[in-house]
């Protein structure tokens, strides 16, 4: 990536940047993909096959089916990316989902393991697969979408909060291991009005009643509303682009002021 002063005016990845978006069919993922395509990036959208069928990638992007908890599936998807591009400039990881809200003692071991796999194992697998392709490009960026719950916790979100906290540690470890060529940062949203609060795109019915009392929740937010998917796009693109060139291992909290560490 360029280190010239002029690059600081580029607040998102440069045109022609090769960006892999894992979980690109979710509400935030679709908004990120659309924004990347609008600035003429080349985008690979990796997601579950049902999600890709329901939300086909827009012009300027292509889709690849992946189960991000499966090592063979992740390896095959990134091998396809390598065949098309040879290298990549950025990875954006939005993969994750939650279970029904309940206290820790009510989780079965199977549900706990599933939650850790869907959020943490997936982050490890896609990060590991991306690093060699980023190195082939001479360096690049990884942006993990975590959650404020990974820092502060919240009742009922046991495996999800635990996994997101671990993703923060994973990203910081990778930031140290791969500097200066590869920067690794985190965007940690608060509650976002997406299918996620109903269970998660591709894994549940998106028209289900939210498990969160959104009205009560937003009254406790200084900005007096929950986030929209579009509110998360700018920080992700900033961390993926050259204007954040001196940032690595950092967490950007995007929550309307509900959590101020």
XYZ file of N, CA and C in Angstrom:
783
model
N 0.831 -1.196 0.000
C 0.000 0.000 0.000
C 0.871 1.253 0.000
N 0.419 2.316 -0.641
C 1.156 3.576 -0.679
C 1.213 4.196 0.706
N 2.340 4.808 1.025
C 2.470 5.531 2.292
C 2.607 7.025 2.066
N 2.240 7.493 0.879
C 2.330 8.916 0.586
C 1.257 9.681 1.338
N 1.523 10.974 1.558
C 0.544 11.804 2.254
C -0.767 11.851 1.497
N -0.696 11.750 0.174
C -1.915 11.817 -0.626
C -2.863 10.681 -0.290
N -2.326 9.539 0.170
C -3.191 8.398 0.454
C -4.112 8.663 1.631
N -3.777 9.658 2.479
C -4.626 9.966 3.618
C -5.970 10.534 3.188
N -6.065 11.005 1.957
C -7.349 11.493 1.471
C -8.234 10.344 1.011
N -7.673 9.147 0.940
C -8.423 7.977 0.490
C -8.986 7.274 1.718
N -10.246 7.515 2.027
C -10.838 7.009 3.259
C -11.462 5.635 3.107
N -11.217 4.988 2.007
C -11.681 3.626 1.804
C -10.688 2.943 0.870
N -10.779 1.646 0.690
C -9.833 0.971 -0.204
C -9.832 1.587 -1.599
N -8.670 1.625 -2.212
C -8.522 2.242 -3.528
C -9.241 1.432 -4.597
N -9.681 2.080 -5.674
C -10.284 1.345 -6.794
C -9.359 0.218 -7.254
N -9.963 -0.926 -7.534
C -9.183 -2.080 -7.959
C -8.688 -2.945 -6.823
N -8.879 -2.503 -5.576
C -8.482 -3.331 -4.436
C -9.280 -4.626 -4.434
N -8.613 -5.710 -4.098
C -9.245 -7.031 -4.074
C -9.638 -7.350 -2.634
N -10.943 -7.351 -2.389
C -11.445 -7.459 -1.023
C -12.318 -8.702 -0.887
N -12.002 -9.534 0.095
C -12.830 -10.692 0.431
C -13.708 -10.313 1.614
N -15.020 -10.471 1.458
C -15.969 -10.168 2.530
C -16.637 -11.471 2.944
N -16.288 -11.975 4.110
C -16.881 -13.205 4.630
C -18.108 -12.825 5.451
N -19.240 -13.456 5.140
C -20.496 -13.024 5.732
C -21.071 -11.846 4.980
N -20.770 -11.791 3.690
C -21.162 -10.643 2.876
C -22.617 -10.584 2.488
N -23.405 -11.593 2.881
C -24.837 -11.574 2.560
C -25.695 -11.119 3.732
N -25.102 -10.915 4.887
C -25.851 -10.351 5.997
C -26.153 -8.883 5.755
N -26.928 -8.296 6.630
C -27.333 -6.900 6.424
C -26.137 -5.961 6.381
N -25.223 -6.087 7.339
C -24.021 -5.250 7.307
C -23.149 -5.648 6.131
N -23.023 -6.936 5.895
C -22.201 -7.410 4.786
C -22.654 -6.872 3.450
N -23.954 -6.875 3.203
C -24.468 -6.358 1.929
C -24.163 -4.872 1.786
N -24.288 -4.132 2.883
C -23.991 -2.697 2.832
C -22.507 -2.463 2.563
N -21.645 -3.280 3.159
C -20.203 -3.162 2.922
C -19.870 -3.494 1.479
N -20.437 -4.584 0.975
C -20.178 -4.997 -0.412
C -20.632 -3.914 -1.384
N -21.823 -3.366 -1.162
C -22.332 -2.311 -2.045
C -21.410 -1.096 -2.035
N -20.926 -0.728 -0.851
C -20.030 0.429 -0.755
C -18.708 0.165 -1.462
N -18.158 -1.023 -1.300
C -16.907 -1.372 -1.971
C -17.070 -1.359 -3.483
N -18.181 -1.902 -3.956
C -18.434 -1.899 -5.400
C -18.607 -0.477 -5.923
N -19.180 0.397 -5.099
C -19.421 1.775 -5.544
C -18.123 2.552 -5.743
N -17.044 2.103 -5.093
C -15.742 2.761 -5.289
C -14.828 1.894 -6.155
N -15.462 0.975 -6.893
C -14.767 0.174 -7.913
C -13.717 -0.774 -7.356
N -13.985 -1.322 -6.180
C -13.164 -2.424 -5.691
C -13.644 -3.725 -6.325
N -12.764 -4.704 -6.383
C -13.144 -6.053 -6.781
C -13.478 -6.815 -5.505
N -14.662 -7.432 -5.471
C -15.160 -7.987 -4.216
C -15.541 -9.453 -4.378
N -15.058 -10.277 -3.465
C -15.483 -11.667 -3.354
C -16.385 -11.783 -2.136
N -17.608 -12.243 -2.351
C -18.583 -12.392 -1.277
C -18.643 -13.863 -0.887
N -18.215 -14.181 0.316
C -18.236 -15.549 0.812
C -19.321 -15.676 1.867
N -20.219 -16.644 1.672
C -21.304 -16.835 2.625
C -21.914 -18.204 2.392
N -22.880 -18.545 3.223
C -23.594 -19.806 3.066
C -24.350 -19.826 1.746
N -24.480 -21.007 1.163
C -25.146 -21.130 -0.131
C -26.569 -20.572 -0.116
N -27.402 -20.862 0.905
C -28.752 -20.284 0.915
C -28.746 -18.758 0.951
N -27.776 -18.182 1.644
C -27.687 -16.722 1.719
C -27.294 -16.124 0.379
N -26.360 -16.773 -0.324
C -25.958 -16.297 -1.652
C -27.108 -16.390 -2.642
N -27.929 -17.417 -2.486
C -29.087 -17.564 -3.368
C -30.111 -16.467 -3.094
N -30.306 -16.148 -1.825
C -31.295 -15.135 -1.456
C -30.800 -13.730 -1.763
N -29.492 -13.508 -1.589
C -28.914 -12.179 -1.808
C -27.732 -12.284 -2.771
N -27.989 -12.412 -4.064
C -26.886 -12.533 -5.033
C -25.996 -11.292 -4.992
N -24.688 -11.478 -5.151
C -23.776 -10.328 -5.141
C -24.100 -9.350 -6.260
N -23.878 -8.067 -6.041
C -24.154 -7.056 -7.067
C -23.093 -7.071 -8.158
N -23.328 -6.300 -9.189
C -22.335 -6.134 -10.247
C -21.027 -5.615 -9.648
N -19.933 -6.232 -10.035
C -18.638 -5.864 -9.478
C -18.162 -6.816 -8.407
N -19.016 -7.769 -8.053
C -18.663 -8.753 -7.034
C -19.033 -10.145 -7.528
N -18.391 -11.148 -6.961
C -18.774 -12.527 -7.246
C -18.913 -13.277 -5.931
N -19.723 -14.325 -5.942
C -20.003 -15.065 -4.728
C -19.364 -16.437 -4.713
N -18.981 -16.874 -3.527
C -18.464 -18.216 -3.307
C -19.123 -18.780 -2.058
N -19.658 -19.983 -2.177
C -20.285 -20.631 -1.033
C -19.223 -21.108 -0.049
N -19.463 -20.865 1.231
C -18.518 -21.312 2.252
C -19.249 -21.600 3.553
N -18.811 -22.635 4.234
C -19.155 -22.851 5.631
C -17.917 -22.454 6.411
N -17.955 -21.302 7.023
C -16.750 -20.740 7.640
C -16.298 -21.500 8.875
N -17.102 -22.461 9.346
C -16.667 -23.297 10.463
C -15.936 -24.541 9.987
N -15.911 -24.765 8.680
C -15.317 -25.967 8.097
C -13.970 -25.647 7.464
N -12.914 -26.285 7.933
C -11.586 -26.046 7.374
C -11.520 -26.376 5.887
N -12.043 -27.535 5.437
C -11.998 -27.822 3.998
C -12.769 -26.808 3.163
N -13.925 -26.355 3.664
C -14.729 -25.393 2.921
C -14.013 -24.051 2.808
N -13.436 -23.588 3.899
C -12.700 -22.317 3.866
C -11.493 -22.425 2.945
N -10.769 -23.526 3.035
C -9.589 -23.712 2.181
C -9.969 -23.702 0.714
N -11.074 -24.380 0.382
C -11.512 -24.439 -1.013
C -11.936 -23.067 -1.519
N -12.647 -22.313 -0.694
C -13.108 -20.985 -1.113
C -11.939 -20.041 -1.355
N -10.969 -20.043 -0.464
C -9.819 -19.156 -0.647
C -8.920 -19.629 -1.784
N -8.925 -20.930 -2.056
C -8.202 -21.417 -3.235
C -8.849 -20.884 -4.505
N -10.184 -20.815 -4.520
C -10.887 -20.231 -5.668
C -10.542 -18.753 -5.821
N -10.491 -18.039 -4.706
C -10.105 -16.625 -4.756
C -8.696 -16.486 -5.316
N -7.791 -17.342 -4.865
C -6.404 -17.283 -5.333
C -6.306 -17.547 -6.829
N -7.129 -18.452 -7.334
C -7.117 -18.743 -8.770
C -7.571 -17.532 -9.575
N -8.544 -16.801 -9.037
C -9.078 -15.638 -9.756
C -8.135 -14.439 -9.678
N -7.594 -14.182 -8.505
C -6.870 -12.937 -8.274
C -5.376 -13.118 -8.019
N -4.979 -14.268 -7.534
C -3.582 -14.474 -7.182
C -3.226 -13.985 -5.793
N -3.792 -12.858 -5.396
C -3.532 -12.258 -4.084
C -4.749 -11.426 -3.699
N -4.787 -10.987 -2.440
C -5.861 -10.098 -2.003
C -5.258 -8.915 -1.252
N -6.037 -7.839 -1.176
C -5.600 -6.633 -0.472
C -6.267 -6.470 0.887
N -7.464 -7.034 1.044
C -8.178 -6.874 2.312
C -9.089 -8.067 2.567
N -9.237 -8.389 3.840
C -10.250 -9.329 4.311
C -11.152 -8.593 5.283
N -12.456 -8.703 5.076
C -13.434 -8.209 6.043
C -14.208 -9.419 6.540
N -14.139 -9.688 7.822
C -14.801 -10.853 8.400
C -16.001 -10.432 9.231
N -17.193 -10.760 8.719
C -18.435 -10.463 9.426
C -19.140 -11.732 9.892
N -18.468 -12.854 9.810
C -19.114 -14.121 10.117
C -19.471 -14.197 11.594
N -20.676 -14.657 11.892
C -21.072 -14.836 13.280
C -22.572 -14.937 13.439
N -22.981 -15.566 14.512
C -24.406 -15.666 14.838
C -24.538 -16.000 16.312
N -25.751 -15.856 16.820
C -26.001 -16.126 18.231
C -27.107 -17.159 18.377
N -27.217 -17.697 19.589
C -28.289 -18.612 19.939
C -29.371 -17.852 20.707
N -30.439 -18.574 21.059
C -31.447 -17.977 21.926
C -30.781 -17.509 23.220
N -31.267 -16.401 23.736
C -30.657 -15.823 24.931
C -31.018 -16.637 26.171
N -29.996 -16.991 26.945
C -30.205 -17.750 28.177
C -28.932 -17.682 29.008
N -29.043 -17.949 30.310
C -27.849 -17.885 31.156
C -26.872 -19.015 30.837
N -25.635 -18.834 31.241
C -24.581 -19.797 30.941
C -24.980 -21.215 31.340
N -25.569 -21.371 32.525
C -25.864 -22.721 33.013
C -26.942 -23.423 32.195
N -27.662 -22.671 31.370
C -28.710 -23.274 30.544
C -28.204 -23.717 29.176
N -26.978 -23.378 28.819
C -26.430 -23.785 27.528
C -25.963 -25.232 27.583
N -26.361 -26.000 26.575
C -25.779 -27.331 26.424
C -24.352 -27.180 25.908
N -23.556 -28.201 26.105
C -22.190 -28.159 25.586
C -22.197 -28.045 24.070
N -23.154 -28.722 23.432
C -23.240 -28.677 21.966
C -23.542 -27.268 21.477
N -24.482 -26.582 22.133
C -24.810 -25.213 21.723
C -23.639 -24.269 21.993
N -22.961 -24.473 23.108
C -21.788 -23.646 23.407
C -20.728 -23.831 22.327
N -20.423 -25.075 22.017
C -19.405 -25.353 21.002
C -19.806 -24.788 19.645
N -21.097 -24.859 19.332
C -21.581 -24.327 18.059
C -21.402 -22.812 18.005
N -21.705 -22.142 19.111
C -21.539 -20.692 19.149
C -20.086 -20.270 19.030
N -19.203 -20.997 19.684
C -17.774 -20.691 19.580
C -17.279 -20.964 18.165
N -17.744 -22.052 17.568
C -17.324 -22.378 16.200
C -17.798 -21.326 15.208
N -19.061 -20.918 15.326
C -19.623 -19.982 14.362
C -19.031 -18.594 14.439
N -18.494 -18.236 15.589
C -17.953 -16.890 15.763
C -16.427 -16.853 15.841
N -15.828 -17.756 16.606
C -14.377 -17.714 16.819
C -13.607 -18.628 15.874
N -14.012 -19.893 15.784
C -13.317 -20.811 14.868
C -13.340 -20.258 13.451
N -14.486 -19.717 13.050
C -14.602 -19.158 11.700
C -13.619 -18.005 11.500
N -13.475 -17.149 12.511
C -12.537 -16.022 12.409
C -11.108 -16.520 12.251
N -10.755 -17.549 13.009
C -9.420 -18.135 12.893
C -9.201 -18.726 11.508
N -10.165 -19.507 11.021
C -9.983 -20.188 9.739
C -9.848 -19.204 8.583
N -10.712 -18.182 8.545
C -10.640 -17.254 7.408
C -9.409 -16.356 7.510
N -9.008 -16.007 8.733
C -7.797 -15.197 8.893
C -6.570 -15.977 8.439
N -6.490 -17.218 8.869
C -5.344 -18.049 8.492
C -5.265 -18.229 6.984
N -6.429 -18.402 6.352
C -6.450 -18.576 4.899
C -6.095 -17.292 4.165
N -6.416 -16.149 4.763
C -6.195 -14.866 4.086
C -4.747 -14.407 4.136
N -4.038 -14.711 5.210
C -2.691 -14.152 5.395
C -1.745 -14.452 4.232
N -1.663 -15.691 3.734
C -0.755 -15.928 2.602
C -1.107 -15.110 1.364
N -2.400 -14.880 1.136
C -2.815 -14.097 -0.032
C -2.533 -12.614 0.175
N -2.620 -12.146 1.399
C -2.240 -10.766 1.702
C -0.732 -10.576 1.540
N 0.031 -11.560 1.956
C 1.489 -11.474 1.812
C 1.892 -11.450 0.342
N 1.154 -12.185 -0.490
C 1.459 -12.178 -1.922
C 1.239 -10.800 -2.532
N 0.346 -10.033 -1.937
C 0.095 -8.668 -2.413
C 1.103 -7.676 -1.842
N 1.973 -8.147 -0.967
C 2.929 -7.252 -0.327
C 2.411 -6.632 0.948
N 1.243 -7.088 1.394
C 0.638 -6.559 2.613
C -0.803 -6.162 2.369
N -1.492 -5.797 3.433
C -2.895 -5.423 3.300
C -3.544 -5.281 4.655
N -4.848 -5.519 4.702
C -5.603 -5.286 5.931
C -6.573 -6.421 6.205
N -6.799 -6.642 7.491
C -7.872 -7.518 7.962
C -8.731 -6.698 8.911
N -10.041 -6.750 8.704
C -10.984 -6.094 9.613
C -11.956 -7.148 10.116
N -11.918 -7.396 11.409
C -12.882 -8.294 12.035
C -14.024 -7.468 12.611
N -15.248 -7.914 12.397
C -16.392 -7.280 13.046
C -16.696 -8.077 14.304
N -16.442 -7.470 15.427
C -16.619 -8.089 16.733
C -17.903 -7.535 17.352
N -17.860 -7.173 18.603
C -19.026 -6.628 19.297
C -18.567 -6.000 20.600
N -19.300 -4.986 21.033
C -19.017 -4.419 22.353
C -19.160 -5.477 23.439
N -19.973 -6.504 23.176
C -20.140 -7.583 24.156
C -18.839 -8.324 24.403
N -17.937 -8.286 23.435
C -16.651 -8.927 23.623
C -15.800 -8.245 24.672
N -16.157 -7.014 25.033
C -15.433 -6.267 26.063
C -16.240 -6.168 27.350
N -17.543 -5.897 27.227
C -18.347 -5.630 28.411
C -19.229 -6.795 28.832
N -19.461 -7.779 27.915
C -20.369 -8.874 28.227
C -21.812 -8.403 28.287
N -22.731 -9.361 28.295
C -24.150 -9.036 28.452
C -24.901 -10.312 28.799
N -25.882 -10.184 29.678
C -26.631 -11.349 30.118
C -27.259 -12.082 28.934
N -27.121 -13.394 28.912
C -27.787 -14.221 27.913
C -26.966 -14.524 26.682
N -25.851 -13.828 26.520
C -25.061 -13.952 25.289
C -23.761 -14.736 25.503
N -23.754 -15.694 26.421
C -22.539 -16.364 26.848
C -21.536 -16.732 25.773
N -21.850 -17.681 24.878
C -20.854 -18.086 23.876
C -20.542 -16.987 22.874
N -21.533 -16.166 22.567
C -21.309 -15.077 21.614
C -20.331 -14.056 22.191
N -20.582 -13.617 23.430
C -19.700 -12.636 24.060
C -18.299 -13.207 24.259
N -18.226 -14.470 24.677
C -16.919 -15.100 24.883
C -16.139 -15.170 23.579
N -16.824 -15.540 22.505
C -16.156 -15.647 21.207
C -15.700 -14.285 20.705
N -16.529 -13.269 20.879
C -16.148 -11.940 20.395
C -14.966 -11.376 21.185
N -14.926 -11.654 22.489
C -13.762 -11.247 23.257
C -12.501 -11.940 22.769
N -12.642 -13.206 22.417
C -11.497 -13.952 21.897
C -11.078 -13.446 20.521
N -12.044 -13.014 19.708
C -11.704 -12.445 18.400
C -10.874 -11.173 18.581
N -11.230 -10.369 19.576
C -10.424 -9.176 19.848
C -8.974 -9.562 20.141
N -8.792 -10.603 20.954
C -7.441 -11.058 21.281
C -6.755 -11.667 20.064
N -7.511 -12.415 19.264
C -6.961 -12.990 18.033
C -6.447 -11.890 17.116
N -7.255 -10.855 16.935
C -6.876 -9.762 16.034
C -5.628 -9.042 16.538
N -5.556 -8.801 17.835
C -4.386 -8.107 18.384
C -3.127 -8.965 18.253
N -3.284 -10.271 18.447
C -2.146 -11.174 18.268
C -1.676 -11.164 16.823
N -2.629 -11.249 15.894
C -2.270 -11.232 14.476
C -1.666 -9.893 14.072
N -2.137 -8.816 14.687
C -1.577 -7.494 14.388
C -0.095 -7.450 14.739
N 0.267 -8.026 15.884
C 1.672 -8.050 16.285
C 2.491 -8.991 15.397
N 1.904 -10.125 15.067
C 2.638 -11.117 14.278
C 2.906 -10.661 12.849
N 2.009 -9.858 12.296
C 2.075 -9.551 10.869
C 2.462 -8.117 10.540
N 2.710 -7.302 11.556
C 3.151 -5.925 11.299
C 4.572 -5.935 10.737
N 4.910 -4.972 9.910
C 4.087 -3.834 9.483
C 3.294 -4.080 8.209
N 3.493 -5.217 7.554
C 2.900 -5.392 6.226
C 1.386 -5.549 6.267
N 0.888 -6.288 7.265
C -0.550 -6.555 7.354
C -1.080 -5.924 8.633
N -2.059 -5.050 8.486
C -2.703 -4.421 9.642
C -3.987 -5.172 9.966
N -4.229 -5.394 11.248
C -5.403 -6.145 11.689
C -6.128 -5.314 12.737
N -7.376 -4.962 12.466
C -8.162 -4.130 13.371
C -9.568 -4.690 13.537
N -10.309 -4.073 14.432
C -11.620 -4.582 14.827
C -12.637 -3.454 14.836
N -13.820 -3.724 14.315
C -14.980 -2.856 14.489
C -15.934 -3.576 15.434
N -16.338 -2.913 16.499
C -17.186 -3.531 17.516
C -18.495 -2.754 17.634
N -19.519 -3.148 16.877
C -20.802 -2.446 16.960
C -21.558 -2.785 18.238
N -22.469 -1.889 18.605
C -23.487 -2.223 19.571
C -24.639 -2.887 18.828
N -25.860 -2.712 19.329
C -27.018 -3.315 18.674
C -27.254 -2.663 17.315
N -27.400 -3.501 16.294
C -27.659 -3.032 14.938
C -28.983 -3.629 14.485
N -29.822 -2.821 13.867
C -31.137 -3.284 13.422
C -30.976 -4.101 12.145
N -30.671 -5.378 12.317
C -30.458 -6.295 11.202
C -31.143 -7.616 11.508
N -31.048 -8.548 10.551
C -31.583 -9.892 10.772
C -30.879 -10.593 11.923
N -29.688 -10.133 12.282
C -28.928 -10.778 13.352
C -29.716 -10.824 14.653
N -30.445 -9.763 14.985
C -31.155 -9.745 16.261
C -32.353 -10.683 16.245
N -32.628 -11.270 15.069
C -33.656 -12.296 14.966
C -33.038 -13.684 14.822
N -31.721 -13.761 14.876
C -31.052 -15.053 14.820
C -29.911 -15.124 13.846
N -29.953 -14.349 12.750
C -28.832 -14.347 11.819
C -29.214 -14.758 10.425
N -28.761 -14.014 9.438
C -29.052 -14.298 8.044
C -28.579 -15.690 7.671
N -29.469 -16.449 6.990
C -29.084 -17.757 6.488
C -29.269 -18.877 7.487
N -29.516 -18.557 8.752
C -29.660 -19.592 9.767
C -31.007 -19.516 10.488
N -31.851 -18.590 10.126
C -33.140 -18.468 10.797
C -34.087 -17.673 9.923
N -35.313 -17.563 10.371
C -36.290 -16.733 9.674
C -36.058 -15.275 10.047
N -35.813 -14.443 9.044
C -35.448 -13.060 9.317
C -36.637 -12.209 9.745
N -37.856 -12.757 9.633
C -39.027 -11.990 10.033
C -39.487 -12.351 11.445
N -38.684 -13.112 12.174
C -39.028 -13.430 13.546
C -39.003 -12.171 14.406
N -39.752 -12.216 15.511
C -39.739 -11.103 16.449
C -38.365 -11.004 17.107
N -37.784 -9.820 17.166
C -36.473 -9.683 17.805
C -36.512 -10.153 19.254
N -35.413 -10.773 19.699
C -35.318 -11.217 21.083
C -34.924 -10.077 22.010
N -34.620 -8.937 21.442
C -34.217 -7.766 22.213
C -35.351 -6.744 22.192
N -35.630 -6.118 23.330
C -36.604 -5.030 23.396
C -35.929 -3.781 22.824
N -36.080 -3.607 21.513
C -35.353 -2.548 20.819
C -35.738 -1.172 21.349
N -37.013 -0.960 21.627
C -37.473 0.351 22.089
C -36.815 0.723 23.415
N -36.801 -0.203 24.352
C -36.167 0.075 25.642
C -34.659 0.238 25.491
N -34.076 -0.587 24.639
C -32.628 -0.555 24.439
C -32.178 0.804 23.918
N -32.919 1.318 22.927
C -32.445 2.553 22.305
C -32.629 3.769 23.211
N -33.524 3.688 24.169
C -33.686 4.804 25.094
C -32.477 4.969 26.007
N -31.699 3.888 26.162
C -30.498 3.953 26.986
C -29.273 4.388 26.189
N -29.440 4.587 24.884
C -28.340 4.999 24.022
C -28.336 6.521 23.920
N -27.228 7.187 24.155
C -27.197 8.646 24.037
C -27.712 9.157 22.695
N -27.456 8.426 21.605
C -27.925 8.841 20.282
C -29.400 8.523 20.056
N -30.025 7.824 21.007
C -31.466 7.551 21.026
C -31.961 6.735 19.830
N -31.121 5.886 19.299
C -31.544 4.933 18.274
C -30.524 3.815 18.210
N -30.969 2.664 17.706
C -30.004 1.602 17.440
C -29.353 1.875 16.091
N -28.240 1.237 15.859
C -27.506 1.463 14.614
C -28.222 0.828 13.433
N -28.009 1.413 12.271
C -28.379 0.802 11.004
C -27.131 0.161 10.415
N -27.332 -0.767 9.499
C -26.186 -1.424 8.870
C -25.238 -0.402 8.257
N -25.803 0.640 7.679
C -24.983 1.655 7.008
C -24.076 2.411 7.981
N -24.444 2.441 9.269
C -23.613 3.126 10.255
C -22.289 2.402 10.500
N -22.242 1.137 10.156
C -21.051 0.329 10.433
C -20.105 0.312 9.234
N -20.612 0.700 8.072
C -19.831 0.593 6.836
C -18.607 1.503 6.853
N -18.790 2.773 7.196
C -17.694 3.732 7.150
C -16.487 3.305 7.973
N -16.689 2.923 9.238
C -15.545 2.468 10.030
C -14.836 1.253 9.435
N -15.603 0.323 8.862
C -14.978 -0.852 8.244
C -14.118 -0.431 7.063
N -14.666 0.405 6.189
C -13.904 0.833 5.011
C -12.697 1.676 5.403
N -12.841 2.479 6.450
C -11.709 3.271 6.935
C -10.560 2.367 7.378
N -10.872 1.328 8.151
C -9.825 0.432 8.632
C -9.246 -0.426 7.515
N -10.030 -0.665 6.480
C -9.532 -1.445 5.341
C -8.694 -0.606 4.390
N -8.812 0.725 4.479
C -8.161 1.612 3.526
C -6.894 2.257 4.051
N -6.231 3.051 3.217
C -4.923 3.619 3.550
C -4.946 4.758 4.558
N -6.088 5.393 4.790
C -6.120 6.502 5.743
C -5.862 6.040 7.175
N -6.069 4.746 7.438
C -5.814 4.191 8.777
C -4.461 3.494 8.835
N -3.540 3.931 7.998
C -2.292 3.196 7.791
C -1.433 3.049 9.044
N -1.645 3.898 10.073
C -0.853 3.798 11.299
C -1.661 3.161 12.433
N -2.717 2.453 12.083
C -3.553 1.777 13.071
C -3.452 0.268 12.880
N -3.159 -0.437 13.947
C -3.245 -1.898 13.934
C -3.477 -2.378 15.358
N -4.233 -3.448 15.490
C -4.572 -3.985 16.797
C -5.558 -3.139 17.575
N -6.331 -2.302 16.886
C -7.239 -1.358 17.546
C -8.700 -1.784 17.396
N -9.512 -1.343 18.355
C -10.952 -1.598 18.329
C -11.683 -0.272 18.177
N -12.538 -0.165 17.163
C -13.430 0.983 17.017
C -14.812 0.565 17.503
N -15.303 1.221 18.553
C -16.630 0.927 19.093
C -17.655 1.816 18.404
N -18.649 1.191 17.785
C -19.671 1.916 17.025
C -21.017 1.604 17.669
N -21.445 2.450 18.609
C -22.616 2.083 19.405
C -23.467 3.264 19.848
N -23.276 4.431 19.244
C -24.086 5.586 19.613
C -23.820 6.105 21.009
N -22.710 5.678 21.610
C -22.368 6.129 22.952
C -22.850 5.233 24.066
N -23.442 4.074 23.722
C -23.965 3.198 24.771
C -22.860 2.544 25.581
N -21.668 2.431 25.002
C -20.517 1.866 25.709
C -19.322 2.749 25.426
N -18.750 3.321 26.478
C -17.610 4.228 26.324
C -16.448 3.718 27.166
N -15.574 2.869 26.593
C -14.477 2.295 27.378
C -13.441 3.348 27.766
